[in-house]
Coordinates of C-alpha atoms in Angstrom, one line a residue:
M1 CA -145.7 178.9 -24.6
D2 CA -145.8 175.6 -22.8
F3 CA -145.2 172.7 -25.2
S4 CA -145.9 170.0 -22.7
L5 CA -147.2 167.0 -24.7
S6 CA -150.3 165.1 -23.8
E7 CA -150.3 161.4 -23.2
E8 CA -151.9 160.8 -26.6
Q9 CA -149.2 162.9 -28.3
L10 CA -146.4 161.1 -26.5
M11 CA -147.9 157.8 -27.7
I12 CA -148.0 159.0 -31.3
Q13 CA -144.4 160.2 -31.0
Q14 CA -143.3 156.9 -29.6
A15 CA -145.2 154.9 -32.3
A16 CA -143.5 156.9 -35.0
K17 CA -140.1 156.5 -33.4
D18 CA -140.6 152.7 -33.1
F19 CA -141.7 152.4 -36.7
A20 CA -138.8 154.5 -37.9
Q21 CA -136.2 152.4 -36.0
N22 CA -137.8 148.9 -36.6
E23 CA -139.3 149.3 -40.1
L24 CA -137.6 152.2 -41.9
L25 CA -134.0 151.8 -40.8
P26 CA -133.5 148.3 -42.1
G27 CA -132.8 148.4 -45.8
I28 CA -132.6 152.2 -46.0
V29 CA -129.2 152.3 -47.6
E30 CA -130.3 149.9 -50.3
R31 CA -133.5 151.8 -51.0
D32 CA -131.6 155.0 -51.3
D33 CA -129.1 153.4 -53.8
A34 CA -131.9 151.9 -55.8
Q35 CA -134.2 154.9 -55.6
K36 CA -136.9 152.4 -54.5
F37 CA -140.3 153.6 -53.5
P38 CA -141.1 151.7 -50.3
W39 CA -144.8 150.8 -51.0
E40 CA -144.9 148.1 -48.4
L41 CA -143.8 150.6 -45.8
V42 CA -146.3 153.2 -46.9
E43 CA -149.0 150.6 -46.4
K44 CA -147.7 150.0 -42.9
M45 CA -147.7 153.7 -42.2
A46 CA -151.3 153.9 -43.4
G47 CA -152.1 151.1 -41.0
L48 CA -150.8 153.3 -38.1
G49 CA -152.9 156.2 -39.3
F50 CA -150.0 158.4 -40.5
M51 CA -151.4 159.1 -44.0
G52 CA -154.4 161.2 -42.9
M53 CA -153.5 162.3 -39.4
M54 CA -155.4 165.6 -39.3
V55 CA -158.5 164.4 -41.2
D56 CA -161.8 163.7 -39.4
E57 CA -162.4 160.0 -38.6
K58 CA -165.6 160.1 -40.6
Y59 CA -163.5 160.6 -43.7
G60 CA -161.0 157.8 -42.8
G61 CA -158.5 160.0 -41.0
S62 CA -157.1 159.9 -37.5
G63 CA -158.7 163.1 -36.3
L64 CA -155.5 164.4 -34.7
D65 CA -154.0 167.9 -34.2
T66 CA -151.2 169.4 -36.2
L67 CA -148.7 169.1 -33.3
S68 CA -149.3 165.3 -33.3
Y69 CA -148.5 165.3 -37.0
V70 CA -145.3 167.3 -36.5
L71 CA -144.2 164.9 -33.8
A72 CA -144.7 161.9 -36.1
M73 CA -143.0 163.7 -39.0
E74 CA -139.9 164.5 -36.8
E75 CA -139.4 160.9 -35.7
L76 CA -139.9 159.5 -39.2
S77 CA -137.5 162.1 -40.7
K78 CA -134.7 161.2 -38.3
V79 CA -134.4 158.0 -40.2
D80 CA -136.0 158.3 -43.6
A81 CA -136.8 161.6 -45.2
S82 CA -138.0 159.8 -48.3
A83 CA -140.8 158.1 -46.3
S84 CA -141.6 161.3 -44.4
V85 CA -142.1 163.4 -47.5
M86 CA -144.7 161.0 -48.7
V87 CA -146.5 161.4 -45.4
S88 CA -146.1 165.2 -45.6
V89 CA -147.5 165.6 -49.2
N90 CA -150.4 163.3 -48.5
N91 CA -151.3 165.0 -45.2
S92 CA -150.4 168.7 -45.7
L93 CA -150.9 169.3 -49.4
V94 CA -153.5 166.8 -50.5
C95 CA -155.7 165.7 -47.6
W96 CA -155.7 169.1 -45.9
G97 CA -156.7 170.9 -49.1
L98 CA -159.6 168.6 -49.8
D99 CA -160.7 168.6 -46.2
A100 CA -160.6 172.4 -46.0
F101 CA -162.0 173.4 -49.4
G102 CA -163.5 170.3 -51.0
T103 CA -167.2 169.6 -51.5
E104 CA -168.9 166.8 -49.6
A105 CA -169.0 164.7 -52.7
Q106 CA -165.3 165.3 -53.3
K107 CA -164.5 164.3 -49.7
E108 CA -166.5 161.1 -49.9
K109 CA -165.1 160.1 -53.3
Y110 CA -161.4 161.1 -52.8
L111 CA -160.6 162.2 -49.2
T112 CA -161.7 158.9 -47.6
R113 CA -159.4 156.9 -49.8
L114 CA -156.5 159.3 -49.3
A115 CA -156.8 159.7 -45.5
S116 CA -157.1 155.9 -44.9
G117 CA -154.0 155.3 -47.1
E118 CA -155.8 153.2 -49.6
V119 CA -154.2 155.5 -52.2
I120 CA -151.8 158.4 -52.0
G121 CA -152.0 161.8 -53.6
A122 CA -149.8 164.4 -55.3
F123 CA -149.9 168.2 -55.4
C124 CA -149.0 169.6 -58.8
L125 CA -148.0 173.3 -58.8
S126 CA -144.4 173.6 -60.1
E127 CA -143.7 173.9 -63.8
P128 CA -140.6 174.2 -65.9
E129 CA -141.0 178.0 -65.9
A130 CA -143.1 178.5 -62.8
G131 CA -141.6 177.2 -59.6
S132 CA -141.4 180.0 -57.0
D133 CA -143.3 182.3 -59.4
A134 CA -146.6 180.4 -59.0
T135 CA -148.6 183.1 -60.8
S136 CA -146.9 182.3 -64.1
Q137 CA -148.8 179.1 -64.8
K138 CA -148.5 177.8 -68.3
T139 CA -150.7 174.7 -67.7
T140 CA -154.2 175.6 -68.9
A141 CA -157.7 174.3 -68.1
I142 CA -160.0 175.7 -70.7
D143 CA -163.6 175.9 -69.6
K144 CA -165.9 173.9 -71.9
G145 CA -169.1 174.3 -70.0
D146 CA -169.5 171.1 -68.0
H147 CA -165.8 170.2 -68.1
Y148 CA -162.3 171.6 -68.5
I149 CA -159.7 170.6 -71.1
L150 CA -156.3 170.4 -69.3
N151 CA -153.0 170.9 -71.2
G152 CA -149.5 171.4 -69.9
T153 CA -146.6 170.0 -67.9
K154 CA -145.9 169.9 -64.2
N155 CA -142.5 169.0 -62.8
W156 CA -140.8 168.0 -59.5
I157 CA -144.0 166.2 -58.5
T158 CA -143.5 164.1 -55.3
N159 CA -145.4 160.8 -55.5
G160 CA -145.5 161.5 -59.2
S161 CA -145.9 157.9 -60.4
S162 CA -147.2 156.3 -57.2
A163 CA -150.2 158.6 -56.6
E164 CA -153.7 157.9 -57.8
I165 CA -155.2 161.3 -57.1
Y166 CA -153.5 164.6 -58.2
L167 CA -154.4 168.2 -57.3
V168 CA -153.4 170.2 -60.3
I169 CA -153.2 174.0 -60.5
A170 CA -153.9 175.4 -63.9
Q171 CA -154.8 178.7 -65.6
T172 CA -158.3 179.1 -66.9
D173 CA -158.4 182.8 -67.8
T174 CA -155.0 184.4 -68.5
E175 CA -156.5 187.9 -68.6
K176 CA -157.4 187.6 -64.9
G177 CA -153.9 186.6 -63.8
H178 CA -153.8 184.8 -60.5
R179 CA -157.6 185.3 -60.2
G180 CA -158.0 183.1 -63.3
I181 CA -156.3 180.0 -61.8
N182 CA -158.2 176.9 -60.7
A183 CA -157.4 173.7 -58.8
L184 CA -158.6 170.5 -60.3
I185 CA -158.7 166.9 -59.1
V186 CA -157.2 164.6 -61.7
E187 CA -157.2 160.8 -61.5
K188 CA -154.5 158.5 -62.8
G189 CA -155.6 156.8 -65.9
M190 CA -157.5 159.7 -67.4
D191 CA -157.1 159.8 -71.2
G192 CA -154.2 162.1 -72.1
F193 CA -152.5 162.0 -68.7
E194 CA -148.9 160.8 -69.0
I195 CA -146.2 160.4 -66.3
G196 CA -142.7 161.4 -67.4
P197 CA -139.4 159.8 -66.5
K198 CA -138.3 159.5 -62.9
E199 CA -135.8 162.2 -61.7
N200 CA -132.4 161.0 -60.6
K201 CA -132.0 163.1 -57.4
L202 CA -129.3 164.1 -55.0
G203 CA -131.5 163.2 -51.9
I204 CA -134.8 161.8 -50.8
R205 CA -134.1 159.2 -53.5
G206 CA -136.6 156.7 -52.1
S207 CA -139.4 159.2 -53.0
D208 CA -140.5 159.1 -56.6
T209 CA -140.3 162.5 -58.4
H210 CA -141.6 162.9 -61.9
S211 CA -142.8 165.3 -64.5
L212 CA -146.5 165.0 -65.5
I213 CA -147.8 165.7 -69.0
F214 CA -151.5 166.6 -69.7
N215 CA -152.7 166.4 -73.3
D216 CA -156.3 167.4 -73.7
V217 CA -157.3 165.7 -70.5
K218 CA -161.1 166.1 -69.9
I219 CA -161.8 167.1 -66.3
P220 CA -165.4 167.1 -65.1
K221 CA -166.5 170.5 -63.6
E222 CA -167.3 168.7 -60.3
N223 CA -163.6 168.1 -59.9
R224 CA -162.8 171.8 -59.5
I225 CA -162.0 172.7 -55.9
G226 CA -163.7 175.9 -54.7
E227 CA -165.2 178.7 -56.8
D228 CA -164.0 179.6 -60.2
G229 CA -160.7 181.4 -59.9
F230 CA -159.9 180.1 -56.4
G231 CA -157.0 178.0 -57.5
F232 CA -154.1 180.4 -56.6
K233 CA -155.5 181.1 -53.1
F234 CA -156.0 177.4 -52.7
A235 CA -152.4 176.7 -53.6
M236 CA -151.0 179.4 -51.3
K237 CA -153.2 178.4 -48.3
T238 CA -152.2 174.8 -48.8
L239 CA -148.5 175.6 -49.1
S240 CA -148.7 177.6 -45.8
G241 CA -149.7 174.4 -44.0
G242 CA -147.3 172.3 -46.0
R243 CA -144.4 174.4 -44.8
I244 CA -145.1 173.2 -41.3
G245 CA -144.7 169.6 -42.5
I246 CA -141.4 170.3 -44.2
A247 CA -140.2 172.3 -41.2
A248 CA -140.9 169.2 -39.1
Q249 CA -139.1 167.1 -41.7
A250 CA -136.1 169.4 -41.6
L251 CA -136.2 169.3 -37.8
G252 CA -136.1 165.5 -37.9
I253 CA -133.2 165.3 -40.3
A254 CA -131.2 167.7 -38.0
A255 CA -132.1 165.7 -34.9
G256 CA -131.2 162.4 -36.5
A257 CA -127.8 163.8 -37.6
Y258 CA -127.2 165.1 -34.1
E259 CA -128.1 161.9 -32.4
L260 CA -125.9 159.9 -34.6
S261 CA -123.0 162.3 -34.1
K262 CA -123.4 162.3 -30.3
K263 CA -123.4 158.5 -30.2
Y264 CA -120.4 158.3 -32.5
A265 CA -118.5 161.0 -30.6
K266 CA -118.9 159.0 -27.3
E267 CA -117.6 155.8 -29.0
R268 CA -114.9 157.0 -31.3
K269 CA -111.4 157.5 -29.7
A270 CA -108.6 159.7 -30.8
F271 CA -105.5 160.9 -28.9
G272 CA -106.3 158.5 -26.0
T273 CA -109.9 159.5 -25.3
E274 CA -113.4 159.6 -26.8
I275 CA -113.6 162.5 -29.3
A276 CA -116.6 163.9 -27.4
N277 CA -114.0 164.9 -24.7
H278 CA -112.2 167.1 -27.2
Q279 CA -113.5 170.6 -27.1
A280 CA -113.6 171.0 -30.9
I281 CA -116.2 168.2 -31.1
A282 CA -118.0 169.0 -27.8
F283 CA -118.6 172.6 -29.0
K284 CA -120.0 171.3 -32.3
L285 CA -122.5 169.1 -30.4
A286 CA -123.4 172.1 -28.2
D287 CA -124.2 174.3 -31.2
M288 CA -126.2 171.5 -32.9
H289 CA -128.3 170.8 -29.8
T290 CA -129.0 174.5 -29.2
K291 CA -130.0 175.2 -32.8
I292 CA -132.2 172.1 -33.0
Q293 CA -134.0 173.1 -29.8
A294 CA -134.6 176.6 -31.2
A295 CA -135.9 175.1 -34.4
R296 CA -138.2 172.7 -32.5
Y297 CA -139.8 175.6 -30.6
L298 CA -140.5 177.4 -33.9
V299 CA -142.0 174.3 -35.5
Y300 CA -144.1 173.6 -32.5
Q301 CA -145.3 177.2 -32.3
A302 CA -146.4 177.1 -36.0
A303 CA -148.3 173.8 -35.3
C304 CA -150.0 175.3 -32.3
D305 CA -150.9 178.4 -34.2
K306 CA -152.6 176.3 -36.8
D307 CA -154.4 174.2 -34.2
A308 CA -155.6 177.4 -32.4
G309 CA -157.1 178.7 -35.7
K310 CA -154.6 181.6 -35.8
D311 CA -152.9 182.9 -38.9
Y312 CA -149.9 180.7 -39.2
S313 CA -148.4 182.0 -42.5
L314 CA -145.7 183.9 -40.6
S315 CA -144.9 181.3 -38.0
G316 CA -144.9 178.5 -40.6
A317 CA -142.5 180.5 -42.9
M318 CA -140.1 181.2 -40.0
A319 CA -140.2 177.5 -38.9
K320 CA -139.5 176.3 -42.4
L321 CA -136.7 178.8 -43.0
Y322 CA -134.9 178.2 -39.8
A323 CA -135.4 174.5 -39.5
S324 CA -134.2 173.9 -43.0
E325 CA -131.1 176.0 -42.4
V326 CA -130.4 174.0 -39.1
A327 CA -130.9 170.7 -41.0
M328 CA -128.3 171.6 -43.5
E329 CA -125.8 173.0 -41.0
T330 CA -126.2 170.1 -38.6
A331 CA -126.0 167.4 -41.3
V332 CA -122.8 168.9 -42.7
E333 CA -121.3 169.1 -39.2
A334 CA -122.4 165.5 -38.6
V335 CA -120.3 164.4 -41.6
Q336 CA -117.4 166.4 -40.2
I337 CA -117.6 164.8 -36.8
H338 CA -117.7 161.3 -38.4
G339 CA -114.6 162.2 -40.4
G340 CA -113.9 159.7 -43.1
N341 CA -116.7 157.4 -41.9
G342 CA -119.1 160.3 -42.5
F343 CA -118.4 160.0 -46.2
V344 CA -119.6 156.4 -46.5
K345 CA -123.2 155.3 -46.6
E346 CA -123.2 152.8 -43.8
Y347 CA -122.9 155.6 -41.2
H348 CA -126.1 157.3 -42.6
V349 CA -125.0 160.9 -42.1
E350 CA -124.0 161.5 -45.7
R351 CA -127.6 160.6 -46.7
L352 CA -129.0 163.0 -44.2
M353 CA -126.8 165.7 -45.6
R354 CA -128.1 165.0 -49.1
D355 CA -131.7 164.8 -47.9
A356 CA -131.4 168.1 -45.9
K357 CA -130.7 170.2 -48.9
I358 CA -134.1 169.8 -50.5
T359 CA -135.8 171.2 -47.3
Q360 CA -134.3 174.6 -48.3
I361 CA -135.9 174.4 -51.7
Y362 CA -139.3 172.6 -52.0
E363 CA -142.6 174.1 -50.8
G364 CA -141.1 177.5 -51.1
T365 CA -137.3 178.2 -51.2
S366 CA -135.6 179.9 -48.2
E367 CA -135.7 183.1 -50.3
I368 CA -139.5 182.8 -50.7
Q369 CA -139.8 182.3 -46.9
K370 CA -137.8 185.5 -46.3
M371 CA -140.2 187.3 -48.7
V372 CA -143.2 186.0 -46.7
I373 CA -141.6 186.9 -43.4
S374 CA -140.5 190.4 -44.5
R375 CA -143.9 191.3 -46.0
S376 CA -145.6 190.1 -42.8
I377 CA -143.4 192.1 -40.4
L378 CA -143.4 195.2 -42.6
K379 CA -147.0 195.5 -43.6
D380 CA -148.0 197.4 -40.4

């Protein structure tokens, strides 16, 4: 497939690159150390239209295609994966789900604020005993006629304390299994809704991750997304698109690590010449470049499948699986190329290595992606 980019796509790519270099890079080491949520930077990204890229303009979005979103995600992630995951969650998991399956009233009340970046959202599926096994929800939403009573705990929630709008997956009828699960819109400040302590993480430390606790939270019936029992399908369909965003994030981390390594290898001297002239280093760079380019084609293909209205569950899973593996491999090699300097914060590659690991875990572990891929290729 021809992945030639349009003039508009090239402009979006350049805008994201400029923002990453000029706004995200300064202060990134300090934000990582302090686990600081960069609200002022999120507001600037919203001003550039990055928080609702694929949402129609009538709902406050930018009305762009998935490939444009991937291009922006890649450039942002080269520098700051903490900022890019905020963009990914708001776009792929929250805005897209509401745009695709929400009612007109829900879109007007919630989507417009999310897509414009006035507020950000969170997607709440994982639980202490239900991560990859999303059918084993313990959080309950008991039907009380005109409302639900929500009880339970969600964990590993990105944007956990910074979000204003939360899409929560909960079990309404345990006897129906996954057909008894619903997706509900929950607002910060509702009685009984508490935010747990911030997680002290290995990577993406500038992104706030929290547990959420629901104690008899009253949710109006009009806040349910889709028909009764649609929640599990909603979560799976939303995650399929979310994997494209995380694949783009992984691609960006890999590309950022590679670019830093190439620059360093052309400047650092050992044994009388730049280390790029030593075959041991040159071959590492060759492998990195080749794998990144292969990952890029997989990610772009998944984005194009989604834009074309095709089933993208297989291409999205392949992109996420491979790009995350390449991100981890490339970041580790980047540290190796930098030698002792790679082990200190000011050279950035140690942070990219820490950030890369989560791409193999969230929005479906690598093992889950292999399950999705194998089932797809074997079902016929």
